[in-house]
XYZ file of C-alpha atoms in Angstrom:
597
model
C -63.260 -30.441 39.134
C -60.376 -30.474 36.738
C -56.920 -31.872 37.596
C -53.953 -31.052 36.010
C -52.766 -34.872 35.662
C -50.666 -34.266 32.181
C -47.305 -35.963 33.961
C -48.985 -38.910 35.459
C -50.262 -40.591 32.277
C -47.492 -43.620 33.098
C -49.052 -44.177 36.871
C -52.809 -42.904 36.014
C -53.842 -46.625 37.867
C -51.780 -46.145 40.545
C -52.182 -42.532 41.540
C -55.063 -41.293 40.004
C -58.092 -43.821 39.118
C -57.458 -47.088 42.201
C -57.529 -44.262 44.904
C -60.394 -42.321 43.311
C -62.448 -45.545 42.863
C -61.815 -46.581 46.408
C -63.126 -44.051 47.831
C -66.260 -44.054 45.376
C -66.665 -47.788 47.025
C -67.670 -44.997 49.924
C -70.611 -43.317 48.644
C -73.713 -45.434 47.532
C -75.453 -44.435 44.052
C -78.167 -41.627 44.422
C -80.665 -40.092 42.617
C -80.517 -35.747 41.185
C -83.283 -34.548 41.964
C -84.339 -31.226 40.144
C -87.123 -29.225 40.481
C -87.035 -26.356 38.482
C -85.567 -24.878 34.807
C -83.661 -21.860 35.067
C -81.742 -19.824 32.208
C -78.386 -18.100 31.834
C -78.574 -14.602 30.104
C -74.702 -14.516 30.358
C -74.025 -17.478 28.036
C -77.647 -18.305 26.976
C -77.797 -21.470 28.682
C -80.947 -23.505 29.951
C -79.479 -25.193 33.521
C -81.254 -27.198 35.920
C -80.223 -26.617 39.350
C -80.257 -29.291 41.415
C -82.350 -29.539 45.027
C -81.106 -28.274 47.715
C -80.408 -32.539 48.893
C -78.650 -33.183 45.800
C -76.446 -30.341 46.008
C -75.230 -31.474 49.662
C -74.917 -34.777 48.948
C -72.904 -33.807 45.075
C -70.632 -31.038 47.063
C -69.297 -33.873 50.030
C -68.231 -35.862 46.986
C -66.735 -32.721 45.091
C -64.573 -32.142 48.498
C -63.582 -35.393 48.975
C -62.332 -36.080 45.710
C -60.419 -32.269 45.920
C -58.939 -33.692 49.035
C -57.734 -36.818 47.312
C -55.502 -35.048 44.509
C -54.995 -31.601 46.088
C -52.122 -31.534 44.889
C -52.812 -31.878 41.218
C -55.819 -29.653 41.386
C -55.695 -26.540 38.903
C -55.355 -23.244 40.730
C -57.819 -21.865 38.242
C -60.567 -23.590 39.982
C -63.267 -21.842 41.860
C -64.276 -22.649 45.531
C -67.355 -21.936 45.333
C -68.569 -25.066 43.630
C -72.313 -24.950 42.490
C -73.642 -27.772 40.684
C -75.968 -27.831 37.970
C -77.002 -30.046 34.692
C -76.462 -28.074 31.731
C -79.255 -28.959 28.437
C -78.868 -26.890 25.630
C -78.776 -23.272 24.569
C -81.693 -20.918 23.782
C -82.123 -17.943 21.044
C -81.291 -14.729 23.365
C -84.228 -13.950 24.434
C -85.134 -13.409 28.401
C -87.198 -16.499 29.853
C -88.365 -16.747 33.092
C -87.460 -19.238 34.949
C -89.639 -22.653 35.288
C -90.802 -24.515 38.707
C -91.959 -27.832 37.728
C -94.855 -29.324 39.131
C -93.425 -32.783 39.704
C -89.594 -33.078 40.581
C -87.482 -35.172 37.721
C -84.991 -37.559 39.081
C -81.646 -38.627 37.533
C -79.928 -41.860 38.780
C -76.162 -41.581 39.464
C -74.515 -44.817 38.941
C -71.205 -43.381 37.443
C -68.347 -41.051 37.789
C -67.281 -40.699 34.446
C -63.488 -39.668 33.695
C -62.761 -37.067 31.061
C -59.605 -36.199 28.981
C -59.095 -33.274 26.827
C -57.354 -34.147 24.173
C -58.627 -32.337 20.690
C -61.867 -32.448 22.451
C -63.062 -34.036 25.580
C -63.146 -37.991 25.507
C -64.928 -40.208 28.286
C -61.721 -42.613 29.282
C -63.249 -44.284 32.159
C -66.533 -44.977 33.751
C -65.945 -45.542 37.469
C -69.148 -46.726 39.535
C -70.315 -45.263 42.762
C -71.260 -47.894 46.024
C -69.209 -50.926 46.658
C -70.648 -53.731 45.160
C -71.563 -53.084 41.303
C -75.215 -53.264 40.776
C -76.057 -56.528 38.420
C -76.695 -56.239 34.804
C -80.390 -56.375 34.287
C -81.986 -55.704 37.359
C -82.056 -51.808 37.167
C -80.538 -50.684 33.799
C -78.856 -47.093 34.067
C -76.036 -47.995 31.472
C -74.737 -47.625 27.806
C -76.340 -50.817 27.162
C -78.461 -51.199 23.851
C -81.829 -52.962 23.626
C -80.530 -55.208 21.174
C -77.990 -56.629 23.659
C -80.585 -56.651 26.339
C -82.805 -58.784 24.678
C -80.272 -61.162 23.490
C -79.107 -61.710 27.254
C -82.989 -62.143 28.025
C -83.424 -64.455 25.453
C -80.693 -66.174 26.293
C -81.420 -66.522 30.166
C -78.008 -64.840 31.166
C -79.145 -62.002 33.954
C -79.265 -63.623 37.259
C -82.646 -63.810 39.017
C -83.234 -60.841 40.853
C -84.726 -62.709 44.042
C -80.949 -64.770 43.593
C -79.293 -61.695 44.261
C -81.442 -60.161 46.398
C -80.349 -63.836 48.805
C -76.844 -63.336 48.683
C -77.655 -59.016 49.489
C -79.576 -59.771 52.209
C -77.823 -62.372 53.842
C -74.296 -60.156 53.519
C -76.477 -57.268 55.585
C -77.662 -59.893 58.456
C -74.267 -61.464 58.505
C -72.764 -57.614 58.639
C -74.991 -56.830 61.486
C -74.444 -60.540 63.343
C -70.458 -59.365 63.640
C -71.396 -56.336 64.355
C -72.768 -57.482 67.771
C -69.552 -58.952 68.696
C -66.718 -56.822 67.273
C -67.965 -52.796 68.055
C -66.795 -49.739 69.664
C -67.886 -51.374 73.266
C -66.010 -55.316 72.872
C -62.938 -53.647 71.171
C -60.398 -50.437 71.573
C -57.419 -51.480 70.164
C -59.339 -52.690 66.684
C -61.506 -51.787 63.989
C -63.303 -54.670 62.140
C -64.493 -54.371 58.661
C -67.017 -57.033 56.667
C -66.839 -56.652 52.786
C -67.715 -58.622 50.111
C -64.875 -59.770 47.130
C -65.547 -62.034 44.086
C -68.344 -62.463 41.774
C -70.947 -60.422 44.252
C -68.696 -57.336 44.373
C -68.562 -57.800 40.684
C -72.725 -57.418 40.483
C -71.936 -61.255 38.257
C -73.729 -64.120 39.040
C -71.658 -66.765 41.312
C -72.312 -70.084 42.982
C -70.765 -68.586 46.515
C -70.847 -65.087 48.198
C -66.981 -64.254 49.088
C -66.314 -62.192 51.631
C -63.688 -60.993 54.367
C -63.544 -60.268 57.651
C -60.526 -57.557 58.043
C -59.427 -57.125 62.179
C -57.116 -54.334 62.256
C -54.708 -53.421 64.642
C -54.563 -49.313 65.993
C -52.184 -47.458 67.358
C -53.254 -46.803 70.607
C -53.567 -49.712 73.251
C -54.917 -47.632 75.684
C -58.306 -49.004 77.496
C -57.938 -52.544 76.506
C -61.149 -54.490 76.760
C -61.247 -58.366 77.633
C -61.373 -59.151 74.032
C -58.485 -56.647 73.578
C -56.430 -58.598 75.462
C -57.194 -61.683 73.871
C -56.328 -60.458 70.483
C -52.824 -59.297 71.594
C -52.031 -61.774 73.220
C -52.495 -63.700 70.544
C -51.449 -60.927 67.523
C -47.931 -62.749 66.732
C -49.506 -66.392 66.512
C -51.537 -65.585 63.704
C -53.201 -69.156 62.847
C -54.461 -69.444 66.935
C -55.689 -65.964 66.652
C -56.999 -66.687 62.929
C -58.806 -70.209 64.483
C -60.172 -68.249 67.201
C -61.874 -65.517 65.260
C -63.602 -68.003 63.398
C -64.674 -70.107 65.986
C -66.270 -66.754 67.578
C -68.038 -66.021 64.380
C -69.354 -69.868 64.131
C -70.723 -69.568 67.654
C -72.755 -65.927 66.512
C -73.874 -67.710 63.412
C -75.545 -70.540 64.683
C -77.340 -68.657 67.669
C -78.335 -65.764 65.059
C -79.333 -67.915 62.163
C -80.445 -70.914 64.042
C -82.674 -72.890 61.798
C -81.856 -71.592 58.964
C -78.282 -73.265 58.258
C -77.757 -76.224 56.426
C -74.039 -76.462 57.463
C -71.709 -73.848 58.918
C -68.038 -74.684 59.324
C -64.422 -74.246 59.762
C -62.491 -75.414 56.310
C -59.080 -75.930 57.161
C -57.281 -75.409 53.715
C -54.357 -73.249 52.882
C -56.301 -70.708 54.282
C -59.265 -71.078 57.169
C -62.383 -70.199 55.668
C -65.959 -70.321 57.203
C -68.489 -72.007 54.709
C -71.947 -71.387 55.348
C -74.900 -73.101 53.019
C -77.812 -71.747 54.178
C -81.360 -73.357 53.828
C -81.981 -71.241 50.795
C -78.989 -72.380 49.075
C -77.151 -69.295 49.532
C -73.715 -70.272 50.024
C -71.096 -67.637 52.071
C -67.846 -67.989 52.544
C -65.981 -65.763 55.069
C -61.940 -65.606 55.016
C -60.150 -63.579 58.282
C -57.494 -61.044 57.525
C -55.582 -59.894 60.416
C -53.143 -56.473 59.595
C -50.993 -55.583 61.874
C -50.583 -51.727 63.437
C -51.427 -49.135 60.140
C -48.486 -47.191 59.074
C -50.456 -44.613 58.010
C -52.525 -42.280 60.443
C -56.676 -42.334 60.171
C -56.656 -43.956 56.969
C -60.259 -45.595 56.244
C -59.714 -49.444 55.657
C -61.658 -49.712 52.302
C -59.749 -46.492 50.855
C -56.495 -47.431 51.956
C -54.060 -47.774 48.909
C -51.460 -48.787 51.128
C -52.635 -51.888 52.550
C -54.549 -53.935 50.299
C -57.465 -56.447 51.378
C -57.949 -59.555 50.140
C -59.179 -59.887 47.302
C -61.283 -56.590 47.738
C -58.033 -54.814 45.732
C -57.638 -57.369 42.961
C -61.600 -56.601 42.304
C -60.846 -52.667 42.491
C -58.284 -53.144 40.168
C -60.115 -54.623 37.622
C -63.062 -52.206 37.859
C -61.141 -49.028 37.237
C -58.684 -51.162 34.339
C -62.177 -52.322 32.298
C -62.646 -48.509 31.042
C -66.852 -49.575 31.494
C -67.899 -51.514 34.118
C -71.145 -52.593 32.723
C -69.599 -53.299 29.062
C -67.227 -55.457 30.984
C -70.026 -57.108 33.355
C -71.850 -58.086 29.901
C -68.653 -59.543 28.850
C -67.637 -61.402 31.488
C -70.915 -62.757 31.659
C -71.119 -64.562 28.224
C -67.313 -65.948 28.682
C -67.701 -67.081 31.849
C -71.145 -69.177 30.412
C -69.692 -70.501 27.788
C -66.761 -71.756 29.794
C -68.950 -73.179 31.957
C -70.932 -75.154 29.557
C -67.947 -76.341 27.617
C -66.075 -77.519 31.234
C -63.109 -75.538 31.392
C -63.992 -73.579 34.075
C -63.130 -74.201 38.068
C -59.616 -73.656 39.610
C -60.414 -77.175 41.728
C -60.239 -78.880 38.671
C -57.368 -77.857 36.983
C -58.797 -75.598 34.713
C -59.624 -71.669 34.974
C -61.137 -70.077 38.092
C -63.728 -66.988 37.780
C -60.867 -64.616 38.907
C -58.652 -65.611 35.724
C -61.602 -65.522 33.697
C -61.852 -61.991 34.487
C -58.654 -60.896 34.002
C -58.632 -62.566 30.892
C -61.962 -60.190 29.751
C -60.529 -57.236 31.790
C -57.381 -57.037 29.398
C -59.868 -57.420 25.984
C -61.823 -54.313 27.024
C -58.986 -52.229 27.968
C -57.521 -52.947 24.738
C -60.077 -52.816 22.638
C -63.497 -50.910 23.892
C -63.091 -47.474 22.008
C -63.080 -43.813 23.810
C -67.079 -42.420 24.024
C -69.087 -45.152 23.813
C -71.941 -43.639 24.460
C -74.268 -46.913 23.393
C -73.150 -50.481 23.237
C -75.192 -52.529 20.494
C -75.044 -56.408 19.954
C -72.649 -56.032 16.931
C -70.033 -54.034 19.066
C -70.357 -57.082 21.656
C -69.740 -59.333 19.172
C -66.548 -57.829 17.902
C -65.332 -57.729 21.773
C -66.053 -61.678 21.587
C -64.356 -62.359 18.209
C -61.164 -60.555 19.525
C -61.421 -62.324 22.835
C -61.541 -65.679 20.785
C -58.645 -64.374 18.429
C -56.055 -63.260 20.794
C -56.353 -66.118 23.302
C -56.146 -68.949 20.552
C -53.076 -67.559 18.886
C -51.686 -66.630 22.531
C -48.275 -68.372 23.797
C -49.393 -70.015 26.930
C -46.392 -72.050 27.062
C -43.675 -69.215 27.121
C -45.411 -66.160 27.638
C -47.650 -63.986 30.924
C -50.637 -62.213 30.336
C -50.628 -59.373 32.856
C -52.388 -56.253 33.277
C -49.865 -54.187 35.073
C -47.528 -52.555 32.695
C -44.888 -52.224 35.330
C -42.528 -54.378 35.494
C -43.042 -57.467 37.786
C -40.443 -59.657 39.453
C -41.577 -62.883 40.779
C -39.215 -65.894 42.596
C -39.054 -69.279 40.381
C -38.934 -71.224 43.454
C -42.545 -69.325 44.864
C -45.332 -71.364 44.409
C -47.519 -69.259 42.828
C -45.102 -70.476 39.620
C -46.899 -73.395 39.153
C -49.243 -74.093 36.558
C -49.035 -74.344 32.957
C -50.773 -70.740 32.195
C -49.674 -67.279 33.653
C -51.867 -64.745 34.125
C -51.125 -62.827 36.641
C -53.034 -61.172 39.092
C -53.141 -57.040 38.864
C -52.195 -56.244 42.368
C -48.387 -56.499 43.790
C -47.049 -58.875 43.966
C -48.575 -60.115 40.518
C -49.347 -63.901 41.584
C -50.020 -66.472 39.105
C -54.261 -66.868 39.402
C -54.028 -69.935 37.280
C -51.720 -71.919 39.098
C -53.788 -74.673 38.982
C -52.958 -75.486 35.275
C -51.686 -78.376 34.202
C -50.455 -78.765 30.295
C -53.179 -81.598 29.699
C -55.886 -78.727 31.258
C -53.983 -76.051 29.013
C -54.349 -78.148 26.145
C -57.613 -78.360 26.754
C -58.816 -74.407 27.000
C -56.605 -73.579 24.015
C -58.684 -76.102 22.080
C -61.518 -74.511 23.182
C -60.383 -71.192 22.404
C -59.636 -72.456 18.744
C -62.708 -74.132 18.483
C -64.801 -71.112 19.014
C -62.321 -69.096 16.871
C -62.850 -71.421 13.819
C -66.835 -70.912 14.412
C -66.601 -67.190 14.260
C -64.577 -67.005 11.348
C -66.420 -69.410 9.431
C -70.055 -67.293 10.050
C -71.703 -64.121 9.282
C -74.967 -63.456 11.025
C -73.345 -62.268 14.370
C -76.704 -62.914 16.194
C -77.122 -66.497 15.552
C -72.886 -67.071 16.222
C -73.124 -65.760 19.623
C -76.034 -68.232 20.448
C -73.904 -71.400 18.734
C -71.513 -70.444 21.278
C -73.536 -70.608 24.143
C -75.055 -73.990 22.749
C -71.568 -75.713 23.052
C -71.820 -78.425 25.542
C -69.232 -79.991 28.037
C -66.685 -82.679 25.774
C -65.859 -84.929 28.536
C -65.011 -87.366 28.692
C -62.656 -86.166 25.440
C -62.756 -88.154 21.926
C -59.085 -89.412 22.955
C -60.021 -90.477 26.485
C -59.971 -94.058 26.928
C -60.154 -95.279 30.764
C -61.672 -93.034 33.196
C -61.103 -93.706 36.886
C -64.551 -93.132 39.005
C -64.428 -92.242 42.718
C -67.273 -92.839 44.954
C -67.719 -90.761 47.875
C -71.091 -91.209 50.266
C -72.003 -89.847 54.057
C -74.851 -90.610 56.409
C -76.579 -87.027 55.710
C -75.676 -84.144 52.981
C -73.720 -81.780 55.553
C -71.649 -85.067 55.915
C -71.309 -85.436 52.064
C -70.632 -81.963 51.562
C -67.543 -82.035 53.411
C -66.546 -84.870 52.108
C -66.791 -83.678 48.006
C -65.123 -80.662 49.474
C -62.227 -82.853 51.425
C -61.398 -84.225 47.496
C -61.750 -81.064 45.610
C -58.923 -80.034 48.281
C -56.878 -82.829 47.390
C -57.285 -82.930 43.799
C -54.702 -80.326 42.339
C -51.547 -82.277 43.965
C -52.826 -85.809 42.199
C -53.791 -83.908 38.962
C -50.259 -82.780 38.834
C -48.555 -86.349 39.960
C -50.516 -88.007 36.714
C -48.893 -85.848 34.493
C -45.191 -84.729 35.944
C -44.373 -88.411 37.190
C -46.390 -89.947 35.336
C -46.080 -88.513 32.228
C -49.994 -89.185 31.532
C -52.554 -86.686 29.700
C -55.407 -86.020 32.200
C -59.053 -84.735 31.884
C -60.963 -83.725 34.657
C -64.889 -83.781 34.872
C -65.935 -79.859 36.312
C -68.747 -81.555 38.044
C -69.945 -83.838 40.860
C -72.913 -86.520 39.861
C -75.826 -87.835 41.655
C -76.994 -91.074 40.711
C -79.593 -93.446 42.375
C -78.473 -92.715 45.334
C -79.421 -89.089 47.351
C -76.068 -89.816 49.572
C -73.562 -90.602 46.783
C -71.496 -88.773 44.847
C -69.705 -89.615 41.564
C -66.455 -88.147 40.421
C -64.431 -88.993 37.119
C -61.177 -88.379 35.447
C -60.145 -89.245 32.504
C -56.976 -90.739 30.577
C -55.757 -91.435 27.312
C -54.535 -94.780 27.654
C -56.646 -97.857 27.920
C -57.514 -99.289 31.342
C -54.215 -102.760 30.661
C -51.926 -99.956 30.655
C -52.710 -97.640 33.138
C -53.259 -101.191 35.664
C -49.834 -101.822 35.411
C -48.466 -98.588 35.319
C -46.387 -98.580 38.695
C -46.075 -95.199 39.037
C -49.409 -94.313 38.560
C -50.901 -96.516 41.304
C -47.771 -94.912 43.256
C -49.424 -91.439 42.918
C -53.281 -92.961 42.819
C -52.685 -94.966 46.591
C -50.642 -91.305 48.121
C -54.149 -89.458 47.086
C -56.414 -91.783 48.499
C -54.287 -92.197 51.545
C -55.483 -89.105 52.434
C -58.994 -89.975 52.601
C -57.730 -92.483 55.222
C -56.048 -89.727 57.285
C -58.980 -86.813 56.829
C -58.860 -85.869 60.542
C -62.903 -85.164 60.580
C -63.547 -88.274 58.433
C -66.361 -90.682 60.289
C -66.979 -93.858 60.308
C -69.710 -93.469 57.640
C -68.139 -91.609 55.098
C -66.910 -93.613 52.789
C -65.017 -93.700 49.153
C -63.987 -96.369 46.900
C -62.594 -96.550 43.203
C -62.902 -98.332 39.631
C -60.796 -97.984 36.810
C -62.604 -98.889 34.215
C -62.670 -98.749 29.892
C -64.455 -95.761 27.929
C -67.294 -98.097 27.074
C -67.770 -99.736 30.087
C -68.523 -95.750 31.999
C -70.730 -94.690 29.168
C -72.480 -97.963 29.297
C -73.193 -97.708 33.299
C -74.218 -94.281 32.807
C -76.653 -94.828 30.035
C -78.754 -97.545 32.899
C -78.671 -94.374 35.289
């Protein structure tokens, strides 16, 4: 239909394209199915009508979406809404119509978003079905071969039976909840499961994010047991928050059974439930309680009004990328090469995926042109090169990369100021996603960014740059490190060890940040965990640019180092066989030991 939307262009986000793509999350992709090839003697047309299933299925969608913006749709408009694919025009003459023998199907992955201007221009693709479908598995895009065979080449598409893991164990765990939060166990709520993150992305991530959203209704009329529970408990959120989560440990473990490696209760600054199952499939489940709606029989995953975590910040991304896929592709190759080069992982001080993707969200807004119809492996690499440019030459001291183009307000004391980068989150209130940062971790990623800058400028043949990129490894410790201090963690079985890497990845940020505000040191974290000799110990370094004399008798510095590993002393779940020690040792003396590994 066509929407007369001419005095909105300031607010398109917000009233037109985050409501529309919402409810879009609603319908899954489908196939058009047509069976026949009919012609138009009015306008000398050839259509094909679609089957009668399509049509149904194509008109609840057409309603819907007139329901949405009835208010901006043109008067002009007929009613009767019959939809059909138009091909081309013929010479006049009468033809009879065709029935084909065997049906062609189209696949419907997109709503595309048109805008007269001179002529009509394709401004947005917006995908159908909540979760984005992964690049490379099924390929219905604007994608060309070239860049599909340079991802293949390169080993960049996830593994389909990777993804087809984390799918099947979001239906089971959809269907375990199910059993304990329905129509029958509760009156007064709805529940909703839904996946955020990487998975909702279609990207390929190490955990499978999702939330558990208990809303509160209107009517308390009928309470059942659990009912009563819930209110009783509805104004001491983290008892009611502990208690959901116990309830959905307890279903777990008699659903899944054998299959769990560990399932428990993370008590951070928000209670999650990790789950590593025996596949390796690792799900993470955070609770959101929202209190009584304030709007009447509003759906939960198409209500503007009250955003869920982390499901919004996703949406918001998805309709702001202009293509979805072009941005998946994108977001792919940065989030790679940040990877290999270790600057990438919020628990170490550096970027988490959500930055990342804000950071590619704002290229391809800016810079992916109107109509493009096909996307080759020179367009990508222009994408890249401006990525590279604009991020290297960006202020990260002074200035905020945001999305939104309102204006944002934020409180200096909040604590979602910290960090030496801002970018800032798309949703209200505009939170700082990099908060993590320190300026020895900023230093860091803007070298990176310059690094990579320098290569493109210096090269031609766009193929072989994109696969130097790729190739560039992980620089720690740093040429200017010199003393690295190695923590030792070990437990009497992995689920033991597991919590235990996860207790100090918890603790790190706070020690990170002592090192360099009070102690006025340069710091540079290692993005990953080793495994030695030993199957039940785990290495950790960091390093610093002082030699091991000075750092030993730097007073403030053992000040900070005893506070963090005084809390491995008070971890309340800590046993008697997990255990960590320390050595501060010289440059050489770490690369010798790990040269006898």
């Amino acid at each position: 239909p066509f929407f007369d939307l001419t005095n909105t262009q300031d607010d398109n986000e917000e009233i037109i394209l985050l409501p529309l793509r919402l409810l879009l999350a609603q319908f899954e992709s489908f196939d058009i199915e047509i069976n026949e090839i009919d012609f138009s003697i009015e306008n000398h047309t050839i259509l094909m009508p679609l089957n009668f299933q399509s049509t149904k299925y194509i008109k609840q969608l057409h309603a819907q979406i007139k329901q949405l913006f009835s208010q901006c749709l043109c008067k002009t408009i007929d009613d009767n809404y019959n939809p059909y694919l138009t091909t081309g025009q013929f010479d006049g003459q009468v033809k009879s119509k065709l029935t084909l023998t065997n049906s062609i199907q189209f696949p419907v992955r997109y709503i595309s978003i048109l805008q007269k201007l001179t002529s009509f221009h394709v401004i947005y693709q917006l995908p159908l079905g909540s979760v984005l479908e992964p690049i490379g598995l099924n390929q219905f895009g604007n994608i060309n071969c070239d860049l599909e065979e340079f991802f293949n080449q390169m080993n960049l598409y996830e593994n389909r039976k990777s993804y087809e893991q984390k799918q099947e164990k979001f239906q089971r765990l959809s269907i375990c909840f199910e059993e304990i939060f329905n129509k029958n166990t509760l009156h007064c709520f709805t529940c909703a499961f839904l996946p955020y993150g990487s998975f909702r992305l279609g990207l390929n991530g190490e955990d499978l994010d999702t939330v558990l959203v208990l809303s509160q209704q209107k009517s308390l009329e009928n309470k059942t047991n659990l009912d009563q529970t819930f209110l009783r408990l509805r104004y001491q959120l983290p008892e009611l928050t502990n208690l959901i989560l116990d309830l959905l440990e307890k279903q777990i473990h008699h659903v899944f059974n054998n299959e769990i490696i560990d399932c428990r209760n993370i008590q951070a600054i928000y209670p999650i439930l990790s789950i590593l199952f025996n596949d390796q499939t690792r799900v993470e489940i955070f609770v959101q309680i929202k209190e009584v709606s304030i709007l009447d029989e509003i759906d939960l995953l198409s209500s503007f009004y009250e955003p869920i975590h982390g499901v919004h910040d996703i949406e918001r991304l998805i309709i702001y990328v202009r293509y979805p896929i072009i941005f998946q592709y994108f977001l792919t190759f940065i989030r790679t090469w940040a990877q290999h080069t270790g600057i990438y992982g919020q628990v170490y001080g550096y970027l988490g995926g959500f930055s990342w993707a804000i950071l590619c969200a704002y290229i391809c807004h800016k810079f992916l042109s109107l109509n493009t119809y096909s996307f080759s492996l020179e367009q990508f690499f222009i994408l890249i090169q401006k990525f590279f440019s604009i991020y290297s030459q960006f202020n990260w001291t002074y200035e905020s990369l945001c999305l939104s183009t309102k204006t944002h307000y934020s409180d200096p004391a909040n604590v979602d100021n910290r960090g030496s980068m801002r970018i800032l989150c798309p949703s209200p209130p505009f939170n700082n996603t990099s908060r993590s940062t320190i300026n020895s971790t900023r230093n860091l990623i803007i070298e990176n960014f310059q690094y990579v800058h320098n290569i493109i400028e210096k090269t031609k043949n766009y193929n072989d740059t994109l696969k130097e990129i790729l190739q560039l490894s992980n620089q720690f410790p740093n040429k200017t490190i010199q003393s690295i201090l190695q923590l030792t963690l070990s437990g009497q079985t992995i689920s033991e060890l597991h919590q235990w890497v996860g207790y100090m990845k918890s603790r790190l940020a706070h020690f990170l940040t002592d090192c360099e505000e009070d102690c006025e040191l340069f710091v540079q974290t290692d993005t990953k965990i080793e495994i030695r000799k030993k199957n039940l110990e785990r290495y950790y370094s960091i390093g610093f640019q002082v030699n091991e004399q000075i750092l030993s008798r730097h007073r403030q510095f053992y000040y900070s180092l005893n506070k963090f590993l005084g809390q491995f002393k008070l971890c309340s779940f800590r046993s008697d066989t997990m255990k960590f020690s320390y050595k501060l040792m010289s440059i050489n003396v770490w690369n010798n030991q790990r040269t006898q590994i």
